[in-house]
């Protein structure tokens, strides 16, 4: 009995070497297969929205706010820390599980692998940062509408409210 195997070859035909596209696909799969990735994204959103709520509720007793946008986006200081921890976990998880051996065997050029890892973590951080910054800003403005605090007339948040 003979069996024919169909093997899909994703390497480029020109030089028969795997490139950045293959490495990005592999790193993307590895990133979202980490248990810590989903939990870190959830913690980032929860803490960012929670600190936005707490800091805008602290405005209720003040008569004047010097920088309301800084108050609304206070959770991003913690978000930078979470993204740094997520990047370290993503890089070090392969070493703790021994998966780095198969990564180096599949892609022997470490510069491509490191670049793919940086693009994946940076892209996820950029996308999460954009979504969280816009939603946190509009959420914070809606939280602070019913406060008695007045925005200074030169503040950008004065014109947004």
CSV table of N, CA and C in Angstrom, one decimal:
chain,number,residue,atom,x,y,z
A,1,UNK,N,0.8,-1.2,0.0
A,1,UNK,CA,0.0,0.0,0.0
A,1,UNK,C,0.9,1.2,0.0
A,2,UNK,N,0.7,2.1,-0.9
A,2,UNK,CA,1.4,3.3,-1.0
A,2,UNK,C,0.6,4.5,-0.7
A,3,UNK,N,1.2,5.5,-0.1
A,3,UNK,CA,0.5,6.7,0.3
A,3,UNK,C,1.2,7.9,-0.3
A,4,UNK,N,0.4,8.8,-0.9
A,4,UNK,CA,1.0,10.0,-1.5
A,4,UNK,C,0.7,11.1,-0.6
A,5,UNK,N,1.8,11.9,-0.2
A,5,UNK,CA,1.6,13.0,0.6
A,5,UNK,C,1.7,14.3,-0.2
A,6,UNK,N,0.8,15.2,0.1
A,6,UNK,CA,0.9,16.5,-0.5
A,6,UNK,C,1.4,17.4,0.5
A,7,UNK,N,2.5,18.0,0.2
A,7,UNK,CA,3.2,18.9,1.2
A,7,UNK,C,3.1,20.3,0.6
A,8,UNK,N,2.5,21.2,1.3
A,8,UNK,CA,2.4,22.6,0.9
A,8,UNK,C,3.7,23.3,1.3
A,9,UNK,N,4.3,23.9,0.3
A,9,UNK,CA,5.6,24.5,0.5
A,9,UNK,C,5.4,26.0,0.6
A,10,UNK,N,5.6,26.6,1.7
A,10,UNK,CA,5.4,28.0,1.9
A,10,UNK,C,6.7,28.8,1.7
A,11,UNK,N,7.8,28.1,1.5
A,11,UNK,CA,9.1,28.8,1.3
A,11,UNK,C,9.1,29.4,-0.1
A,12,UNK,N,9.8,30.4,-0.3
A,12,UNK,CA,9.9,31.1,-1.6
A,12,UNK,C,10.6,30.2,-2.5
A,13,UNK,N,10.2,30.2,-3.8
A,13,UNK,CA,10.8,29.4,-4.8
A,13,UNK,C,12.1,29.9,-5.3
A,14,UNK,N,12.4,31.2,-5.1
A,14,UNK,CA,13.6,31.8,-5.6
A,14,UNK,C,14.8,31.3,-5.0
A,15,UNK,N,14.8,31.2,-3.6
A,15,UNK,CA,16.1,30.7,-3.0
A,15,UNK,C,15.8,29.6,-2.0
A,16,UNK,N,14.6,29.1,-1.9
A,16,UNK,CA,14.3,27.9,-1.1
A,16,UNK,C,14.6,28.2,0.4
A,17,UNK,N,14.4,29.4,0.8
A,17,UNK,CA,14.7,29.7,2.3
A,17,UNK,C,13.4,30.4,2.8
A,18,UNK,N,13.1,30.1,4.0
A,18,UNK,CA,11.9,30.7,4.6
A,18,UNK,C,12.2,32.2,4.9
A,19,UNK,N,11.2,33.0,4.8
A,19,UNK,CA,11.4,34.4,4.9
A,19,UNK,C,10.7,35.0,6.1
A,20,UNK,N,10.5,36.3,6.1
A,20,UNK,CA,9.9,37.0,7.2
A,20,UNK,C,8.4,36.6,7.3
A,21,UNK,N,7.7,36.4,6.1
A,21,UNK,CA,6.3,36.1,6.1
A,21,UNK,C,6.0,34.8,6.9
A,22,UNK,N,6.8,33.8,6.6
A,22,UNK,CA,6.7,32.5,7.3
A,22,UNK,C,7.0,32.6,8.8
A,23,UNK,N,8.0,33.4,9.1
A,23,UNK,CA,8.3,33.6,10.5
A,23,UNK,C,7.2,34.4,11.2
A,24,UNK,N,6.6,35.4,10.6
A,24,UNK,CA,5.5,36.1,11.2
A,24,UNK,C,4.3,35.3,11.4
A,25,UNK,N,4.0,34.4,10.5
A,25,UNK,CA,2.9,33.5,10.7
A,25,UNK,C,3.1,32.6,11.9
A,26,UNK,N,4.3,32.0,12.0
A,26,UNK,CA,4.6,31.2,13.1
A,26,UNK,C,4.6,31.9,14.5
A,27,UNK,N,5.2,33.1,14.5
A,27,UNK,CA,5.2,33.9,15.7
A,27,UNK,C,3.8,34.3,16.1
A,28,UNK,N,3.0,34.7,15.2
A,28,UNK,CA,1.6,35.0,15.5
A,28,UNK,C,0.9,33.9,16.1
A,29,UNK,N,1.1,32.7,15.6
A,29,UNK,CA,0.4,31.5,16.2
A,29,UNK,C,1.0,31.2,17.6
A,30,UNK,N,2.3,31.4,17.8
A,30,UNK,CA,2.9,31.2,19.1
A,30,UNK,C,2.4,32.2,20.1
A,31,UNK,N,2.3,33.4,19.6
A,31,UNK,CA,1.8,34.5,20.6
A,31,UNK,C,0.4,34.2,21.1
A,32,UNK,N,-0.5,33.9,20.3
A,32,UNK,CA,-1.9,33.7,20.8
A,32,UNK,C,-2.1,32.3,21.4
A,33,UNK,N,-1.1,31.4,21.3
A,33,UNK,CA,-1.2,30.1,22.0
A,33,UNK,C,-0.7,30.2,23.4
A,34,UNK,N,0.0,31.3,23.7
A,34,UNK,CA,0.4,31.6,25.1
A,34,UNK,C,-0.8,31.8,26.0
A,35,UNK,N,-0.9,31.2,27.1
A,35,UNK,CA,-2.0,31.4,28.0
A,35,UNK,C,-1.9,32.9,28.6
A,36,UNK,N,-0.7,33.3,28.8
A,36,UNK,CA,-0.5,34.7,29.4
A,36,UNK,C,-0.9,35.8,28.4
A,37,UNK,N,-1.0,35.5,27.1
A,37,UNK,CA,-1.3,36.6,26.2
A,37,UNK,C,-2.8,37.1,26.4
A,38,UNK,N,-3.7,36.1,26.4
A,38,UNK,CA,-5.1,36.5,26.5
A,38,UNK,C,-5.4,37.2,27.9
A,39,UNK,N,-4.8,36.6,28.9
A,39,UNK,CA,-5.0,37.2,30.3
A,39,UNK,C,-4.3,38.5,30.4
A,40,UNK,N,-3.2,38.7,29.8
A,40,UNK,CA,-2.6,40.1,29.8
A,40,UNK,C,-3.4,41.1,29.1
A,41,UNK,N,-3.9,40.8,27.9
A,41,UNK,CA,-4.8,41.7,27.2
A,41,UNK,C,-6.0,42.0,28.0
A,42,UNK,N,-6.6,41.0,28.7
A,42,UNK,CA,-7.8,41.3,29.5
A,42,UNK,C,-7.4,42.2,30.7
A,43,UNK,N,-6.3,41.9,31.3
A,43,UNK,CA,-5.9,42.7,32.5
A,43,UNK,C,-5.6,44.1,32.1
A,44,UNK,N,-5.0,44.3,30.9
A,44,UNK,CA,-4.7,45.6,30.4
A,44,UNK,C,-5.9,46.4,30.2
A,45,UNK,N,-6.9,45.8,29.5
A,45,UNK,CA,-8.2,46.5,29.3
A,45,UNK,C,-8.9,46.8,30.6
A,46,UNK,N,-8.9,45.9,31.5
A,46,UNK,CA,-9.7,46.0,32.8
A,46,UNK,C,-9.0,47.1,33.6
A,47,UNK,N,-7.7,47.1,33.7
A,47,UNK,CA,-7.1,48.1,34.6
A,47,UNK,C,-7.1,49.5,33.9
A,48,UNK,N,-7.0,49.6,32.6
A,48,UNK,CA,-7.1,50.9,31.9
A,48,UNK,C,-8.4,51.5,32.1
A,49,UNK,N,-9.5,50.7,31.9
A,49,UNK,CA,-10.9,51.3,32.1
A,49,UNK,C,-11.1,51.5,33.6
A,50,UNK,N,-10.7,50.7,34.5
A,50,UNK,CA,-10.9,50.9,35.9
A,50,UNK,C,-10.2,52.1,36.4
A,51,UNK,N,-9.0,52.3,36.0
A,51,UNK,CA,-8.3,53.5,36.5
A,51,UNK,C,-8.9,54.8,35.9
A,52,UNK,N,-9.4,54.7,34.7
A,52,UNK,CA,-10.1,55.8,34.0
A,52,UNK,C,-11.3,56.2,34.9
A,53,UNK,N,-12.1,55.2,35.3
A,53,UNK,CA,-13.3,55.4,36.1
A,53,UNK,C,-12.9,56.0,37.4
A,54,UNK,N,-11.9,55.4,38.1
A,54,UNK,CA,-11.6,55.9,39.4
A,54,UNK,C,-11.0,57.4,39.3
A,55,UNK,N,-10.2,57.6,38.3
A,55,UNK,CA,-9.6,59.0,38.3
A,55,UNK,C,-10.6,60.0,37.9
A,56,UNK,N,-11.6,59.7,37.1
A,56,UNK,CA,-12.6,60.7,36.7
A,56,UNK,C,-13.6,60.9,37.8
A,57,UNK,N,-13.9,59.8,38.6
A,57,UNK,CA,-14.7,60.0,39.8
A,57,UNK,C,-14.0,60.8,40.9
A,58,UNK,N,-12.7,60.8,40.9
A,58,UNK,CA,-12.0,61.7,41.9
A,58,UNK,C,-12.1,63.1,41.5
A,59,UNK,N,-12.6,63.4,40.3
A,59,UNK,CA,-12.7,64.8,39.9
A,59,UNK,C,-14.0,65.5,40.4
A,60,UNK,N,-14.9,64.7,41.0
A,60,UNK,CA,-16.2,65.3,41.4
A,60,UNK,C,-16.0,66.4,42.4
A,61,UNK,N,-15.0,66.3,43.3
A,61,UNK,CA,-14.9,67.3,44.3
A,61,UNK,C,-14.1,68.5,44.0
A,62,UNK,N,-13.4,68.4,42.8
A,62,UNK,CA,-12.5,69.6,42.4
A,62,UNK,C,-13.3,70.6,41.6
A,63,UNK,N,-12.9,71.8,41.8
A,63,UNK,CA,-13.6,72.9,41.1
A,63,UNK,C,-12.9,73.2,39.7
A,64,UNK,N,-11.7,72.9,39.6
A,64,UNK,CA,-11.0,73.1,38.3
A,64,UNK,C,-10.0,72.0,38.1
A,65,UNK,N,-9.9,71.6,36.8
A,65,UNK,CA,-9.0,70.5,36.4
A,65,UNK,C,-7.9,71.1,35.5
A,66,UNK,N,-6.7,70.9,35.9
A,66,UNK,CA,-5.6,71.5,35.1
A,66,UNK,C,-5.4,70.7,33.8
A,67,UNK,N,-5.3,69.3,33.9
A,67,UNK,CA,-5.1,68.5,32.7
A,67,UNK,C,-6.1,67.3,32.8
A,68,UNK,N,-7.3,67.4,32.2
A,68,UNK,CA,-8.2,66.3,32.3
A,68,UNK,C,-7.9,65.1,31.5
A,69,UNK,N,-7.2,65.3,30.4
A,69,UNK,CA,-6.8,64.2,29.5
A,69,UNK,C,-5.8,63.3,30.3
A,70,UNK,N,-4.9,63.9,31.0
A,70,UNK,CA,-4.0,63.1,31.8
A,70,UNK,C,-4.7,62.3,32.8
A,71,UNK,N,-5.8,62.8,33.4
A,71,UNK,CA,-6.6,62.1,34.4
A,71,UNK,C,-7.3,60.9,33.7
A,72,UNK,N,-7.8,61.2,32.5
A,72,UNK,CA,-8.6,60.1,31.8
A,72,UNK,C,-7.7,59.0,31.4
A,73,UNK,N,-6.5,59.3,30.9
A,73,UNK,CA,-5.6,58.3,30.3
A,73,UNK,C,-4.5,57.8,31.3
A,74,UNK,N,-4.8,57.9,32.6
A,74,UNK,CA,-3.9,57.5,33.6
A,74,UNK,C,-3.5,56.0,33.6
A,75,UNK,N,-4.4,55.2,33.1
A,75,UNK,CA,-4.2,53.8,33.0
A,75,UNK,C,-3.1,53.3,32.1
A,76,UNK,N,-2.7,54.2,31.2
A,76,UNK,CA,-1.7,53.8,30.2
A,76,UNK,C,-0.3,53.7,30.8
A,77,UNK,N,-0.1,54.3,31.9
A,77,UNK,CA,1.2,54.1,32.6
A,77,UNK,C,1.3,52.6,33.0
A,78,UNK,N,0.2,52.1,33.5
A,78,UNK,CA,0.2,50.7,33.9
A,78,UNK,C,0.2,49.8,32.6
A,79,UNK,N,-0.4,50.3,31.5
A,79,UNK,CA,-0.5,49.5,30.3
A,79,UNK,C,0.9,49.3,29.7
A,80,UNK,N,1.8,50.3,29.8
A,80,UNK,CA,3.1,50.2,29.3
A,80,UNK,C,3.9,49.1,30.0
A,81,UNK,N,3.6,49.0,31.3
A,81,UNK,CA,4.2,47.9,32.1
A,81,UNK,C,3.7,46.6,31.7
A,82,UNK,N,2.4,46.4,31.5
A,82,UNK,CA,1.8,45.2,31.1
A,82,UNK,C,2.3,44.7,29.7
A,83,UNK,N,2.5,45.6,28.8
A,83,UNK,CA,3.0,45.3,27.5
A,83,UNK,C,4.5,44.9,27.6
A,84,UNK,N,5.2,45.5,28.4
A,84,UNK,CA,6.6,45.1,28.6
A,84,UNK,C,6.7,43.7,29.2
A,85,UNK,N,5.9,43.4,30.2
A,85,UNK,CA,5.9,42.1,30.8
A,85,UNK,C,5.4,41.0,29.7
A,86,UNK,N,4.4,41.4,28.9
A,86,UNK,CA,3.9,40.5,27.9
A,86,UNK,C,5.0,40.2,26.9
A,87,UNK,N,5.8,41.2,26.5
A,87,UNK,CA,6.9,40.9,25.6
A,87,UNK,C,8.0,40.0,26.1
A,88,UNK,N,8.3,40.2,27.4
A,88,UNK,CA,9.3,39.4,28.0
A,88,UNK,C,8.7,37.9,28.2
A,89,UNK,N,7.5,37.8,28.5
A,89,UNK,CA,6.9,36.4,28.6
A,89,UNK,C,6.9,35.7,27.2
A,90,UNK,N,6.6,36.5,26.2
A,90,UNK,CA,6.6,35.9,24.9
A,90,UNK,C,8.0,35.5,24.4
A,91,UNK,N,9.0,36.3,24.7
A,91,UNK,CA,10.3,35.9,24.3
A,91,UNK,C,10.9,34.7,25.2
A,92,UNK,N,10.6,34.8,26.5
A,92,UNK,CA,11.2,33.7,27.3
A,92,UNK,C,10.4,32.4,27.4
A,93,UNK,N,9.2,32.4,26.9
A,93,UNK,CA,8.4,31.2,27.0
A,93,UNK,C,8.9,30.1,26.1
A,94,UNK,N,9.6,30.4,25.0
A,94,UNK,CA,10.2,29.4,24.2
A,94,UNK,C,11.4,28.7,24.9
A,95,UNK,N,12.1,29.5,25.7
A,95,UNK,CA,13.2,28.9,26.4
A,95,UNK,C,12.8,28.0,27.5
A,96,UNK,N,11.7,28.3,28.2
A,96,UNK,CA,11.3,27.5,29.3
A,96,UNK,C,10.7,26.2,28.9
A,97,UNK,N,10.0,26.2,27.7
A,97,UNK,CA,9.4,25.0,27.2
A,97,UNK,C,10.3,24.2,26.3
A,98,UNK,N,11.4,24.7,25.9
A,98,UNK,CA,12.3,24.0,25.0
A,98,UNK,C,11.9,24.2,23.5
A,99,UNK,N,10.9,25.0,23.2
A,99,UNK,CA,10.5,25.2,21.9
A,99,UNK,C,11.5,25.9,21.0
A,100,UNK,N,12.4,26.6,21.6
A,100,UNK,CA,13.4,27.3,20.9
A,100,UNK,C,14.2,26.5,20.0
A,101,UNK,N,14.4,25.2,20.4
A,101,UNK,CA,15.2,24.3,19.5
A,101,UNK,C,14.4,24.0,18.2
A,102,UNK,N,13.1,23.9,18.2
A,102,UNK,CA,12.4,23.7,17.0
A,102,UNK,C,12.3,25.0,16.2
A,103,UNK,N,12.3,26.1,16.9
A,103,UNK,CA,12.2,27.4,16.2
A,103,UNK,C,13.5,27.6,15.4
A,104,UNK,N,14.7,27.3,16.0
A,104,UNK,CA,16.0,27.5,15.4
A,104,UNK,C,16.2,26.5,14.3
A,105,UNK,N,15.6,25.3,14.5
A,105,UNK,CA,15.7,24.3,13.4
A,105,UNK,C,14.9,24.7,12.2
A,106,UNK,N,13.8,25.3,12.4
A,106,UNK,CA,12.9,25.7,11.3
A,106,UNK,C,13.4,27.0,10.6
A,107,UNK,N,13.9,27.9,11.4
A,107,UNK,CA,14.4,29.2,10.9
A,107,UNK,C,15.8,29.4,11.5
A,108,UNK,N,16.8,29.0,10.8
A,108,UNK,CA,18.2,29.2,11.4
A,108,UNK,C,18.7,30.6,11.4
A,109,UNK,N,18.0,31.5,10.8
A,109,UNK,CA,18.5,32.9,10.8
A,109,UNK,C,17.8,33.6,12.0
A,110,UNK,N,18.6,33.9,13.1
A,110,UNK,CA,18.0,34.4,14.3
A,110,UNK,C,17.5,35.9,14.1
A,111,UNK,N,18.1,36.6,13.2
A,111,UNK,CA,17.6,38.0,13.0
A,111,UNK,C,16.2,38.0,12.5
A,112,UNK,N,15.8,37.1,11.6
A,112,UNK,CA,14.5,37.0,11.1
A,112,UNK,C,13.5,36.7,12.2
A,113,UNK,N,13.9,35.7,13.0
A,113,UNK,CA,13.0,35.3,14.1
A,113,UNK,C,12.8,36.5,15.1
A,114,UNK,N,13.9,37.1,15.5
A,114,UNK,CA,13.8,38.2,16.4
A,114,UNK,C,13.0,39.4,15.8
A,115,UNK,N,13.2,39.7,14.6
A,115,UNK,CA,12.4,40.7,13.9
A,115,UNK,C,10.9,40.3,13.9
A,116,UNK,N,10.6,39.1,13.6
A,116,UNK,CA,9.2,38.6,13.6
A,116,UNK,C,8.5,38.7,15.0
A,117,UNK,N,9.3,38.4,16.0
A,117,UNK,CA,8.8,38.5,17.3
A,117,UNK,C,8.5,40.0,17.7
A,118,UNK,N,9.4,40.9,17.3
A,118,UNK,CA,9.3,42.3,17.6
A,118,UNK,C,8.1,42.9,16.8
A,119,UNK,N,7.9,42.4,15.6
A,119,UNK,CA,6.7,42.9,14.8
A,119,UNK,C,5.4,42.4,15.4
A,120,UNK,N,5.4,41.2,15.8
A,120,UNK,CA,4.1,40.7,16.4
A,120,UNK,C,3.8,41.4,17.7
A,121,UNK,N,4.7,41.5,18.6
A,121,UNK,CA,4.5,42.1,19.9
A,121,UNK,C,4.2,43.6,19.7
A,122,UNK,N,5.0,44.3,18.9
A,122,UNK,CA,4.7,45.7,18.6
A,122,UNK,C,3.4,45.9,17.9
A,123,UNK,N,3.0,45.1,17.0
A,123,UNK,CA,1.7,45.2,16.3
A,123,UNK,C,0.6,45.0,17.2
A,124,UNK,N,0.7,44.0,18.1
A,124,UNK,CA,-0.4,43.8,19.1
A,124,UNK,C,-0.5,45.0,20.0
A,125,UNK,N,0.7,45.5,20.5
A,125,UNK,CA,0.7,46.6,21.4
A,125,UNK,C,0.1,47.9,20.8
A,126,UNK,N,0.5,48.1,19.5
A,126,UNK,CA,0.0,49.3,18.8
A,126,UNK,C,-1.5,49.2,18.6
A,127,UNK,N,-2.0,48.0,18.2
A,127,UNK,CA,-3.5,47.9,18.0
A,127,UNK,C,-4.2,48.0,19.3
A,128,UNK,N,-3.8,47.4,20.3
A,128,UNK,CA,-4.4,47.5,21.6
A,128,UNK,C,-4.3,48.9,22.2
A,129,UNK,N,-3.2,49.6,22.0
A,129,UNK,CA,-3.1,50.9,22.4
A,129,UNK,C,-4.0,51.9,21.7
A,130,UNK,N,-4.2,51.7,20.4
A,130,UNK,CA,-5.1,52.6,19.7
A,130,UNK,C,-6.6,52.4,20.1
A,131,UNK,N,-7.0,51.1,20.2
A,131,UNK,CA,-8.3,50.8,20.6
A,131,UNK,C,-8.6,51.3,22.0
A,132,UNK,N,-7.7,51.0,22.9
A,132,UNK,CA,-7.9,51.4,24.3
A,132,UNK,C,-7.8,53.0,24.5
A,133,UNK,N,-6.9,53.6,23.8
A,133,UNK,CA,-6.8,55.1,24.0
A,133,UNK,C,-8.1,55.8,23.5
A,134,UNK,N,-8.6,55.4,22.3
A,134,UNK,CA,-9.8,56.1,21.9
A,134,UNK,C,-11.0,55.8,22.8
A,135,UNK,N,-11.2,54.5,23.1
A,135,UNK,CA,-12.3,54.1,23.9
A,135,UNK,C,-12.2,54.7,25.3
A,136,UNK,N,-11.0,54.7,25.9
A,136,UNK,CA,-10.8,55.2,27.2
A,136,UNK,C,-11.1,56.7,27.2
A,137,UNK,N,-10.7,57.4,26.2
A,137,UNK,CA,-10.9,58.9,26.2
A,137,UNK,C,-12.4,59.2,26.1
A,138,UNK,N,-13.1,58.5,25.2
A,138,UNK,CA,-14.6,58.8,25.2
A,138,UNK,C,-15.3,58.3,26.4
A,139,UNK,N,-14.9,57.2,27.0
A,139,UNK,CA,-15.5,56.7,28.2
A,139,UNK,C,-15.2,57.7,29.4
A,140,UNK,N,-14.0,58.2,29.4
A,140,UNK,CA,-13.6,59.2,30.5
A,140,UNK,C,-14.4,60.5,30.3
A,141,UNK,N,-14.6,61.0,29.1
A,141,UNK,CA,-15.3,62.2,28.9
A,141,UNK,C,-16.8,62.0,29.3
A,142,UNK,N,-17.3,60.8,29.0
A,142,UNK,CA,-18.7,60.6,29.4
A,142,UNK,C,-18.8,60.4,30.9
A,143,UNK,N,-17.8,59.9,31.6
A,143,UNK,CA,-17.8,59.8,33.0
A,143,UNK,C,-17.8,61.2,33.7
A,144,UNK,N,-17.0,62.1,33.0
A,144,UNK,CA,-16.8,63.4,33.7
A,144,UNK,C,-17.8,64.5,33.2
A,145,UNK,N,-18.8,64.1,32.5
A,145,UNK,CA,-19.8,65.1,32.1
A,145,UNK,C,-20.7,65.6,33.2
A,146,UNK,N,-20.9,64.7,34.2
A,146,UNK,CA,-21.8,65.0,35.3
A,146,UNK,C,-21.0,65.6,36.5
A,147,UNK,N,-19.8,65.9,36.3
A,147,UNK,CA,-19.0,66.4,37.4
A,147,UNK,C,-19.2,67.9,37.5
A,148,UNK,N,-19.0,68.5,38.6
A,148,UNK,CA,-19.1,70.0,38.8
A,148,UNK,C,-17.8,70.7,38.4
A,149,UNK,N,-16.8,69.9,38.1
A,149,UNK,CA,-15.5,70.5,37.7
A,149,UNK,C,-15.5,71.1,36.4
A,150,UNK,N,-14.9,72.2,36.3
A,150,UNK,CA,-14.8,73.0,35.0
A,150,UNK,C,-13.5,72.8,34.3
A,151,UNK,N,-13.5,72.5,33.1
A,151,UNK,CA,-12.3,72.4,32.3
A,151,UNK,C,-11.7,73.8,32.0
A,152,UNK,N,-10.4,74.0,32.0
A,152,UNK,CA,-9.9,75.3,31.6
A,152,UNK,C,-10.1,75.5,30.1
A,153,UNK,N,-10.3,76.8,29.7
A,153,UNK,CA,-10.7,77.1,28.3
A,153,UNK,C,-9.6,76.8,27.3
A,154,UNK,N,-8.4,76.6,27.7
A,154,UNK,CA,-7.3,76.3,26.8
A,154,UNK,C,-7.0,74.8,26.7
A,155,UNK,N,-7.8,74.0,27.4
A,155,UNK,CA,-7.5,72.6,27.4
A,155,UNK,C,-8.2,71.9,26.2
A,156,UNK,N,-7.5,71.0,25.5
A,156,UNK,CA,-8.2,70.3,24.4
A,156,UNK,C,-9.4,69.6,24.8
A,157,UNK,N,-9.5,69.1,26.0
A,157,UNK,CA,-10.8,68.4,26.5
A,157,UNK,C,-11.9,69.4,26.6
A,158,UNK,N,-11.7,70.7,26.7
A,158,UNK,CA,-12.7,71.7,26.7
A,158,UNK,C,-13.5,71.7,25.4
A,159,UNK,N,-12.8,71.5,24.3
A,159,UNK,CA,-13.5,71.6,23.0
A,159,UNK,C,-14.1,70.2,22.7
A,160,UNK,N,-13.6,69.1,23.3
A,160,UNK,CA,-14.2,67.8,23.0
A,160,UNK,C,-15.5,67.6,23.8
A,161,UNK,N,-15.6,68.3,24.9
A,161,UNK,CA,-16.9,68.1,25.7
A,161,UNK,C,-17.9,69.0,25.2
